[in-house]
Amino acid sequence: MGLDIRVPIGALFSLLGALLAVYGLAGGRALAGNIDLWWGLVLAGFGAAMLLLAWRAR
Amino acid sequence: MHPKAIDWIIMGTYFAFVLGIGAALKRSMRTSTDFFLSGRSMPAWITGLAFISANLGAQEVIGMAASGAKYGMATSQFYWVGAIPAMVFLGVFMMPFYYGSRARSVPEYLRLRFDEKTRGLNAITFAVMTVFSSGISLYALALLLRLLLGWDFNASIALSALIVLVYILLGGLTSAIYNEVLQFFLIVFGFAPLVLIGLKDVGGWHGLVTGLHAVARSQGFEPRAWLSTWGVMGSPRDNPMGVDWFSMAMGLGFVLSFGYWCTDFLVVQRALAADSMDSARRTPLIAAVPKMLFPFLVILPGMIAIAATVHGGASGLTLPRKADGQLNYDMVVPLMLGKYFPSGMLGLGLTALMASFMTGMAGNVTAFNTVWTYDIYQAYIRRDASDAHYLTVGRLATVVGIGLSVAAAYLTNRFSNIMDLLQLLFAFVNAPLFATFLLGMFWKRTSGHGAFAGLLAGTAAAAVHHGLTLPAGRTPGIKGGWIAVMHLYPSQMAQNFWTAIYAFAVCLLVTLAVSLATRPRPEKELVGLVYSLTPRERTSERRWYRRPALLGACVLAAAVALNVMFW
């Protein structure tokens, strides 16, 4: 269909994860007992893995 | 709930991606098969996730959490009993007929197997049902946005409908499927932290168990009632659902679940988009794996919320009460989002919630435009037009489908009783469906007259049973007993399960009787449509995870293990 779905999934979750992690890092204890930071890193990792899979399958 | 800039940025980013996917797929929509069936080009992992995601609408996310609070672990029966066996049956036994017959829709399969009148009955009732379901999703989303964010009801409906319209109009079923896959991951990543933080709040799994024992005792049940599935189904009095094991196994586990998962075009359409028979058969089997784990994502939050409300938690989370003093179970997810998530995560959770409503609507609209174009317009209005003409009709049907959904949303807002009545009528129509498909696929003697008469008789039986019975504590009317009250059920759920059982039995018997009295189709016309006349596909040389029967057996074994663990 001309578009590998893993590319938008990977890009979206990398972007959302990075946004959350940076926001969590800046917010620190006020946000925390720091789900933004840790979950942001999980999302970014998932997004990067998806992009890697898409790149390997290209 | 007061989202900050970061939350709006997260929501905006997601919806920009949704529309971007539609735009990227626009050039691929060259034929009606591209638009309605994704050109039958999707790999199994995508159709599998879309299969489960198309069903992951508002009712699942908000409704199952509410049921988790109200009924506890027994709610997981809607997955482990009410979905997994039917999904395995669809993949192993039924997909070869749907996909192999090259039918473009479920009603079209009915025409190939039976006759035009059976197809017409199914197509028209399905088309009407899908636009109303889509409208109810839209209405619920607008209500939620007004409640959580203070948005205007009209603006919420207009914006949501416009987003869904644009991405389906641009990319057809492919766009809907891609966004369903995106939404699947968003739901998982948006709600998993809710469960983790919620468990921490109530003192871990041990704290949750202690809390749920207190919940059960406070409502007069034995302590394990909120943690057990089959163990408290000996009598309707022993469990908060008010159902017994037989109606659970036969009503939900067989009639209702097989009737939905094996015959509803909304989910079957995802499997028809697969790139091969092998992928089509594995679609529901792949979907069954996350499906059986979903109770831990969507039901557990409800159990955490009720435990925290009754037994107390570290954060002081308490479910609000409605005007009549009853706990408002529908507030489980919104309440936990607001209580547990700081800004940032709140944006992710809200986006997941909004995406689930929109995906439910998009799934209905894509099913509607296909059935309208192939099974109503091409069958009864203009039979021999060009493919480009049907592609245009499909796009127009998308616009009309969205328009009708908006109208249905406003109808629900103004006359909620009418919508209750319509949903009741849909339940009567759906209840006997699986009997027709079961006989059609596995008994070559079944005739078109038999199928049509069986469907009508089954629907009538459902209506009569509903009219003669009533759940305890209800007054005769829309809840039943509108003919005469001849039997009281312990709960509305028990009445629903038994209505389905009676409808199925009557449809089965009438179809059998009328088929024996009428002429069946010649056997040569039924090759590829009936089990005994269709050559078996050889799968023994494939790896185990590519063999539908073996994969299905593994999925069933895992579902049985979960049933035993939470017996």
XYZ file of C-alpha atoms in Angstrom:
625
model
C 0.000 0.000 0.000
C 3.036 2.277 -0.290
C 3.324 3.113 3.411
C 4.919 0.856 6.015
C 2.729 1.337 9.099
C 5.789 0.879 11.332
C 7.141 4.246 10.139
C 4.257 6.419 11.452
C 3.966 4.248 14.595
C 7.709 4.559 15.255
C 7.797 8.279 14.500
C 4.732 9.048 16.641
C 5.858 7.106 19.699
C 9.456 8.363 19.462
C 8.149 11.917 19.350
C 5.586 11.474 22.152
C 8.138 9.608 24.273
C 10.774 12.307 23.832
C 8.222 15.015 24.674
C 7.130 13.201 27.835
C 10.673 12.394 28.976
C 11.896 15.977 28.545
C 8.789 17.298 30.300
C 9.269 14.789 33.117
C 12.926 15.713 33.452
C 12.023 19.397 33.670
C 9.067 18.841 36.025
C 10.931 16.529 38.380
C 9.544 16.116 41.885
C 6.436 18.238 41.347
C 5.192 15.749 38.757
C 6.265 12.733 40.784
C 6.196 9.209 44.054
C 8.127 10.426 37.882
C 5.863 8.647 35.423
C 6.366 11.226 32.649
C 10.110 10.624 32.583
C 10.096 6.835 32.857
C 7.105 6.169 30.642
C 8.427 8.687 28.120
C 11.624 6.639 27.872
C 9.576 3.435 27.405
C 7.546 5.053 24.605
C 10.637 6.446 22.897
C 12.302 3.018 23.072
C 9.255 1.358 21.522
C 9.133 4.003 18.787
C 12.826 3.562 18.003
C 12.394 -0.230 17.805
C 9.520 0.203 15.333
C 11.589 2.549 13.161
C 14.478 0.069 13.241
C 12.167 -2.757 12.131
C 10.818 -0.604 9.296
C 14.343 0.346 8.228
C 15.475 -3.297 8.195
C 12.432 -4.313 6.145
C 12.716 -1.500 3.593
C -9.350 17.981 34.973
C -7.177 20.781 33.614
C -4.872 19.799 30.737
C -1.775 21.955 30.247
C 0.067 22.938 27.068
C 2.004 19.639 26.976
C -1.290 17.678 27.003
C -2.708 19.666 24.092
C 0.563 19.209 22.172
C 0.336 15.411 22.644
C -3.306 15.352 21.497
C -2.537 17.592 18.525
C 0.462 15.468 17.509
C -1.603 12.268 17.522
C -4.407 13.712 15.405
C -1.892 15.238 12.977
C -0.466 11.719 12.485
C -3.979 10.285 12.002
C -4.749 12.766 9.225
C -1.225 12.382 7.808
C -1.745 8.623 7.392
C -4.957 9.314 5.452
C -3.159 11.819 3.224
C -0.219 9.447 2.606
C -2.606 6.699 1.482
C -4.716 8.871 -0.820
C -2.720 8.011 -3.949
C -3.069 4.268 -3.293
C -6.883 4.369 -3.564
C -7.261 3.542 -7.269
C -9.974 0.862 -7.302
C -13.022 0.012 -5.233
C -11.139 -3.022 -3.863
C -8.391 -0.665 -2.638
C -10.958 1.554 -0.928
C -13.257 -1.117 0.568
C -10.875 -4.043 1.159
C -7.377 -2.458 1.228
C -6.645 -4.219 -2.059
C -6.503 -7.454 -0.005
C -2.853 -6.621 0.663
C -2.424 -6.494 4.447
C -0.055 -8.773 6.399
C -1.576 -10.845 9.209
C -0.050 -8.885 12.107
C -1.690 -5.657 10.884
C -5.115 -7.202 10.210
C -4.868 -9.059 13.533
C -4.286 -5.882 15.538
C -6.958 -4.036 13.513
C -9.375 -6.932 14.144
C -9.089 -6.460 17.895
C -8.834 -2.678 17.700
C -12.010 -2.264 15.630
C -13.822 -3.726 18.632
C -11.847 -1.614 21.111
C -14.266 1.287 21.078
C -15.722 3.372 23.845
C -17.813 0.557 25.280
C -14.735 -1.545 25.865
C -12.536 1.073 27.503
C -15.115 2.881 29.655
C -17.704 0.079 29.890
C -15.408 -2.786 30.837
C -13.714 -0.721 33.555
C -17.187 0.092 34.909
C -18.134 -3.606 34.798
C -14.861 -4.486 36.533
C -15.902 -2.277 39.441
C -19.479 -3.573 39.414
C -18.895 -7.311 38.870
C -15.168 -7.884 39.475
C -13.109 -10.572 37.743
C -16.227 -12.261 36.327
C -16.240 -9.456 33.725
C -13.256 -11.193 32.113
C -15.720 -13.874 30.947
C -16.583 -11.436 28.151
C -13.028 -12.113 26.894
C -12.001 -15.621 27.940
C -15.421 -17.183 27.271
C -17.213 -14.521 25.234
C -14.519 -13.877 22.606
C -11.546 -16.276 22.445
C -13.374 -19.530 21.485
C -15.374 -17.694 18.794
C -12.244 -16.022 17.377
C -10.500 -19.401 17.168
C -13.554 -20.936 15.466
C -13.632 -18.076 12.945
C -9.939 -18.467 12.093
C -9.842 -22.251 11.915
C -13.234 -23.094 10.386
C -15.017 -20.061 8.915
C -12.401 -17.841 7.261
C -11.741 -20.410 4.496
C -15.342 -19.851 3.327
C -15.419 -16.071 3.738
C -12.018 -15.492 2.117
C -12.029 -18.453 -0.268
C -15.406 -17.553 -1.764
C -13.968 -14.092 -2.656
C -17.073 -12.574 -1.054
C -16.496 -8.863 -0.488
C -18.731 -8.750 2.580
C -20.623 -11.028 4.962
C -23.999 -10.274 3.297
C -22.429 -11.195 -0.058
C -21.400 -14.575 1.394
C -25.063 -15.086 2.356
C -26.086 -14.417 -1.264
C -23.514 -16.889 -2.594
C -24.535 -19.542 -0.058
C -28.289 -18.921 0.130
C -30.153 -16.352 -1.949
C -30.830 -12.675 -2.561
C -33.532 -12.208 0.093
C -31.299 -13.559 2.891
C -28.503 -11.219 1.781
C -30.912 -8.273 1.589
C -32.252 -8.864 5.102
C -28.740 -9.060 6.573
C -27.358 -6.117 4.548
C -30.155 -3.691 5.376
C -30.304 -4.504 9.102
C -26.490 -4.361 9.329
C -26.262 -1.007 7.501
C -28.862 0.566 9.797
C -27.185 -0.886 12.891
C -23.719 0.390 11.978
C -24.755 4.020 11.529
C -26.623 3.968 14.837
C -23.655 2.357 16.606
C -21.397 4.983 15.079
C -23.767 7.711 16.280
C -23.781 6.322 19.816
C -19.937 6.377 19.833
C -19.993 9.983 18.672
C -22.583 10.955 21.290
C -20.589 9.278 24.082
C -17.383 11.032 22.994
C -19.077 14.449 22.944
C -20.513 13.807 26.420
C -17.096 12.785 27.726
C -15.362 15.838 26.247
C -17.995 18.082 27.818
C -17.560 16.354 31.182
C -13.745 16.221 31.217
C -12.694 19.299 29.284
C -15.809 21.482 29.300
C -16.009 21.411 25.507
C -19.209 22.428 23.737
C -21.316 19.371 22.743
C -21.881 20.593 19.161
C -18.224 21.503 18.611
C -17.078 18.099 19.932
C -19.383 16.268 17.530
C -18.358 18.425 14.558
C -14.607 18.097 15.207
C -14.677 14.331 15.870
C -16.874 13.611 12.842
C -14.675 15.789 10.617
C -11.442 14.003 11.622
C -12.969 10.555 10.974
C -14.524 11.732 7.695
C -11.243 13.121 6.359
C -9.075 10.113 7.087
C -11.570 7.551 5.759
C -12.396 9.616 2.689
C -8.686 9.885 1.862
C -7.469 6.379 2.632
C -10.545 4.130 2.823
C -10.317 0.897 4.807
C -6.491 1.013 4.759
C -6.537 4.332 6.583
C -9.035 2.953 9.112
C -6.920 -0.184 9.654
C -3.636 1.735 9.998
C -5.220 4.085 12.518
C -6.684 1.109 14.397
C -3.163 -0.327 14.740
C -1.868 3.065 15.909
C -4.730 3.270 18.398
C -4.049 -0.253 19.683
C -0.548 0.751 20.797
C -1.832 4.072 22.122
C -4.431 2.304 24.306
C -1.827 -0.142 25.629
C 0.730 2.576 26.414
C -1.911 5.014 27.652
C -3.604 2.650 30.114
C -0.821 0.338 31.326
C 0.597 3.028 33.678
C -2.924 3.551 35.066
C -2.962 -0.089 36.199
C 0.601 0.049 37.579
C 0.026 3.241 39.594
C -3.428 2.020 40.675
C -1.972 -1.215 42.028
C 0.674 0.782 43.905
C -2.127 2.919 45.360
C -4.056 -0.023 46.840
C -0.953 -1.806 48.160
C -0.064 -4.119 45.277
C -1.877 -7.319 44.273
C -2.175 -8.452 47.894
C -3.731 -5.111 48.862
C -6.152 -5.362 45.936
C -7.259 -8.858 47.002
C -7.847 -7.663 50.581
C -9.806 -4.670 49.283
C -11.964 -6.812 46.988
C -12.747 -9.210 49.837
C -14.075 -6.183 51.726
C -16.109 -5.116 48.659
C -17.723 -8.573 48.391
C -18.552 -8.734 52.101
C -20.046 -5.225 52.018
C -22.513 -6.386 49.341
C -23.455 -9.663 51.016
C -21.400 -12.065 48.865
C -18.705 -14.526 49.875
C -15.229 -12.884 49.988
C -13.976 -14.288 46.658
C -16.977 -13.007 44.634
C -15.015 -10.111 43.030
C -11.965 -12.276 42.272
C -13.573 -15.427 40.923
C -15.016 -16.334 37.514
C -16.626 -19.810 37.408
C -16.300 -20.499 41.144
C -19.251 -18.255 42.038
C -21.468 -19.162 39.055
C -23.201 -22.108 40.739
C -26.269 -19.967 41.351
C -27.252 -16.459 40.203
C -27.483 -15.482 43.887
C -23.765 -16.167 44.439
C -22.324 -13.541 42.085
C -22.886 -9.825 41.442
C -23.736 -10.500 37.755
C -26.777 -12.557 38.744
C -26.112 -15.300 36.175
C -25.531 -19.058 36.391
C -22.824 -21.117 34.675
C -25.141 -22.569 31.993
C -26.465 -19.239 30.709
C -22.911 -17.863 30.867
C -21.478 -20.747 28.828
C -24.352 -21.110 26.343
C -25.761 -17.573 26.187
C -22.533 -15.568 26.228
C -19.910 -18.207 25.426
C -21.723 -19.729 22.474
C -24.711 -17.859 21.016
C -23.809 -14.209 21.602
C -20.048 -14.431 21.142
C -20.104 -16.647 18.046
C -22.938 -14.499 16.675
C -20.786 -11.386 17.001
C -17.211 -12.487 16.293
C -18.030 -14.940 13.483
C -20.709 -13.016 11.563
C -20.286 -9.273 12.213
C -18.856 -7.675 9.088
C -17.235 -4.887 11.123
C -14.580 -7.335 12.399
C -14.648 -9.870 9.527
C -13.859 -7.022 7.079
C -10.402 -6.678 8.695
C -9.635 -10.334 7.954
C -10.939 -9.969 4.378
C -8.293 -7.251 3.851
C -5.504 -9.812 4.446
C -3.006 -10.586 1.686
C -3.639 -14.351 1.559
C -5.874 -17.114 2.855
C -3.139 -17.958 5.360
C -3.086 -14.370 6.694
C -6.892 -14.186 6.751
C -7.110 -17.341 8.877
C -4.394 -16.179 11.261
C -5.983 -12.714 11.676
C -8.457 -13.628 14.473
C -5.921 -16.028 16.021
C -3.276 -13.296 16.285
C -5.953 -10.927 17.630
C -6.903 -13.483 20.292
C -3.509 -13.201 22.025
C -3.777 -9.535 23.128
C -7.543 -9.973 23.512
C -7.119 -12.523 26.302
C -4.706 -10.206 28.135
C -6.939 -7.139 27.821
C -8.869 -7.793 31.059
C -5.684 -6.809 32.909
C -5.683 -3.495 31.032
C -9.371 -2.519 30.960
C -11.084 -4.477 33.779
C -8.405 -4.237 36.461
C -8.735 -0.410 36.736
C -12.386 -0.891 37.729
C -11.452 -3.473 40.366
C -8.770 -1.114 41.712
C -11.251 1.784 41.838
C -13.911 -0.162 43.772
C -11.293 -1.565 46.183
C -9.928 1.944 46.815
C -13.465 3.306 47.289
C -14.591 0.663 49.796
C -11.314 -0.269 51.495
C -9.256 2.891 50.992
C -6.023 3.582 49.105
C -2.980 5.808 49.581
C -4.265 8.541 47.247
C -7.838 8.701 48.579
C -9.378 7.713 45.219
C -13.171 7.421 45.658
C -15.832 6.787 43.031
C -18.495 9.529 42.930
C -22.177 8.780 43.492
C -25.073 9.506 41.146
C -28.160 11.486 42.193
C -29.888 8.265 43.321
C -27.002 7.426 45.666
C -25.616 4.585 43.507
C -21.899 4.562 42.697
C -21.168 6.024 39.250
C -19.133 3.171 37.755
C -18.800 4.898 34.365
C -16.452 7.407 36.003
C -13.730 4.823 36.752
C -11.398 5.681 33.863
C -11.888 9.487 33.810
C -11.486 9.590 37.605
C -8.272 7.533 37.585
C -6.809 9.581 34.721
C -7.398 12.788 36.660
C -6.183 11.350 39.968
C -3.080 9.412 38.936
C -1.715 11.107 35.828
C 0.271 14.347 35.968
C 0.198 16.673 32.962
C 1.984 14.999 30.072
C 0.717 11.522 30.900
C -2.758 13.047 31.171
C -2.479 14.108 27.525
C -1.504 10.558 26.547
C -4.407 9.022 28.503
C -6.968 11.478 27.128
C -5.698 10.914 23.588
C -6.052 7.138 24.033
C -9.596 7.635 25.293
C -10.576 9.911 22.389
C -8.905 7.586 19.876
C -10.954 4.636 21.118
C -14.207 6.503 20.480
C -13.125 7.626 17.011
C -11.889 4.192 16.010
C -15.215 2.678 17.027
C -16.932 5.196 14.799
C -14.507 4.720 11.881
C -14.912 0.933 12.012
C -18.667 1.274 11.711
C -18.439 3.787 8.862
C -16.044 1.647 6.781
C -18.312 -1.383 7.238
C -21.346 0.733 6.331
C -19.860 2.170 3.127
C -18.866 -1.308 1.913
C -22.225 -2.950 2.627
C -24.104 0.022 1.179
C -22.068 0.036 -2.049
C -21.742 -3.701 -2.713
C -24.847 -5.174 -1.081
C -27.474 -2.481 -1.526
C -26.451 -0.042 -4.291
C -24.807 -2.553 -6.663
C -27.372 -5.263 -5.876
C -30.593 -3.269 -6.115
C -29.955 0.176 -7.634
C -27.230 0.017 -10.331
C -25.828 -3.393 -11.131
C -23.370 -3.004 -14.038
C -21.543 0.291 -13.551
C -17.766 0.770 -13.818
C -15.426 0.184 -10.889
C -14.665 3.933 -10.786
C -18.383 4.576 -10.329
C -18.542 2.256 -7.291
C -15.422 3.928 -5.853
C -17.213 7.295 -6.096
C -20.367 5.802 -4.563
C -18.232 4.430 -1.712
C -16.780 7.866 -1.010
C -20.261 9.419 -1.081
C -21.495 6.647 1.236
C -18.715 7.613 3.657
C -19.973 11.211 3.734
C -23.588 10.039 4.119
C -22.567 7.508 6.802
C -20.837 10.227 8.831
C -23.857 12.515 8.337
C -26.227 9.801 9.565
C -23.921 9.129 12.540
C -24.098 12.802 13.507
C -27.905 12.678 13.189
C -27.987 9.518 15.344
C -25.811 11.246 17.968
C -28.298 14.133 18.208
C -31.200 11.651 18.261
C -29.551 9.895 21.214
C -29.086 13.232 22.945
C -32.750 14.170 22.571
C -34.550 10.810 22.759
C -32.419 8.320 24.669
C -35.450 6.002 25.012
C -35.695 5.657 21.218
C -32.055 4.585 21.103
C -32.653 2.046 23.885
C -35.526 0.628 21.828
C -33.426 0.506 18.647
C -30.591 -1.276 20.435
C -33.110 -3.777 21.759
C -34.388 -4.419 18.218
C -30.803 -4.890 16.990
C -30.253 -7.455 19.748
C -33.320 -9.376 18.520
C -31.986 -9.356 14.933
C -28.458 -10.433 15.927
C -29.394 -13.205 18.353
C -30.258 -15.931 15.808
C -27.579 -15.055 13.191
C -24.987 -17.649 14.134
C -27.446 -20.537 13.721
C -27.927 -19.520 10.074
C -24.182 -19.385 9.395
C -23.485 -22.608 11.290
C -26.036 -24.580 9.277
C -25.087 -22.817 6.040
C -21.400 -23.653 6.349
C -21.667 -27.164 7.767
C -24.884 -28.655 6.325
C -25.139 -28.641 2.538
C -28.887 -29.367 2.697
C -29.636 -25.901 4.191
C -31.729 -23.913 1.709
C -32.209 -20.184 1.150
C -35.866 -20.419 2.185
C -34.796 -22.237 5.358
C -32.188 -19.594 6.231
C -34.592 -16.699 5.656
C -37.447 -18.307 7.606
C -35.040 -19.241 10.414
C -33.732 -15.687 10.750
C -37.248 -14.239 10.921
C -38.436 -16.906 13.382
C -35.336 -16.457 15.575
C -35.828 -12.694 15.696
C -39.515 -13.175 16.573
C -38.569 -15.698 19.288
C -36.129 -13.196 20.824
C -38.836 -10.511 20.881
C -41.476 -12.841 22.370
C -39.084 -14.152 25.045
C -38.185 -10.588 25.978
C -41.872 -9.646 26.076
C -42.716 -12.499 28.449
C -39.830 -12.121 30.927
C -38.504 -9.413 33.221
C -35.364 -8.873 35.311
C -36.089 -8.757 39.051
C -36.845 -5.291 40.391
C -37.807 -3.809 37.001
C -41.180 -2.596 35.784
C -42.656 -3.970 32.525
C -41.639 -1.927 29.466
C -38.364 -1.567 27.632
C -36.665 -3.964 30.077
C -39.134 -6.754 29.201
C -42.533 -8.068 30.231
C -44.361 -5.914 27.684
C -46.620 -8.847 26.671
C -47.032 -10.470 30.098
C -44.633 -11.339 32.916
C -44.371 -15.137 32.893
C -40.859 -15.425 34.359
C -38.551 -13.261 36.474
C -34.787 -13.388 35.861
C -32.324 -12.516 38.652
C -30.631 -9.873 36.450
C -30.890 -8.171 33.074
C -27.739 -9.979 31.964
C -29.362 -13.352 32.681
C -32.418 -12.273 30.657
C -30.167 -11.215 27.737
C -28.291 -14.528 27.747
C -31.509 -16.581 27.781
C -33.106 -14.419 25.065
C -30.125 -15.270 22.853
C -30.362 -18.990 23.691
C -34.071 -19.138 22.751
C -33.534 -17.137 19.537
C -30.674 -19.423 18.477
C -32.649 -22.606 19.215
C -35.758 -21.433 17.328
C -33.699 -20.240 14.339
C -31.857 -23.581 14.234
C -35.043 -25.679 14.375
C -37.012 -23.583 11.863
C -34.066 -23.505 9.428
C -33.746 -27.295 9.702
C -37.480 -27.893 9.201
C -37.941 -25.494 6.270
C -34.720 -26.695 4.596
C -35.925 -30.302 4.725
C -39.187 -29.210 3.077
C -37.565 -27.126 0.313
C -35.069 -27.728 -2.495
C -31.373 -27.101 -1.665
C -28.922 -25.535 -4.127
C -27.070 -27.937 -6.453
C -23.847 -29.207 -4.874
C -21.633 -27.832 -7.650
C -22.773 -24.296 -6.703
C -21.720 -24.831 -3.083
C -18.052 -25.733 -3.589
C -15.975 -23.324 -1.477
C -19.045 -22.344 0.553
C -19.793 -25.515 2.547
C -17.336 -27.523 4.673
C -18.042 -30.990 3.242
C -17.750 -29.791 -0.375
C -14.565 -27.731 -0.002
C -11.073 -29.211 -0.483
C -8.949 -28.901 2.698
C -5.968 -26.572 2.650
C -2.719 -28.458 3.383
C -0.864 -26.730 6.224
C 1.202 -29.574 7.692
C 4.461 -28.487 6.008
C 4.333 -24.992 7.586
C 5.951 -23.935 10.845
C 3.681 -24.437 13.866
C 2.859 -20.746 14.319
C 1.648 -20.529 10.707
C -0.745 -23.476 11.063
C -4.204 -22.182 12.051
C -5.354 -25.350 13.840
C -2.221 -25.600 15.980
C -2.137 -21.856 16.654
C -5.835 -22.016 17.594
C -5.201 -24.913 19.980
C -2.413 -22.933 21.703
C -4.693 -19.888 22.065
C -7.501 -22.020 23.527
C -5.088 -23.699 25.950
C -3.928 -20.277 27.173
C -7.566 -19.153 27.619
C -8.340 -22.316 29.610
C -5.262 -21.667 31.781
C -6.501 -18.134 32.554
C -9.950 -19.529 33.437
C -8.340 -22.011 35.839
C -6.050 -19.366 37.400
C -9.037 -17.145 38.206
C -11.561 -19.959 38.763
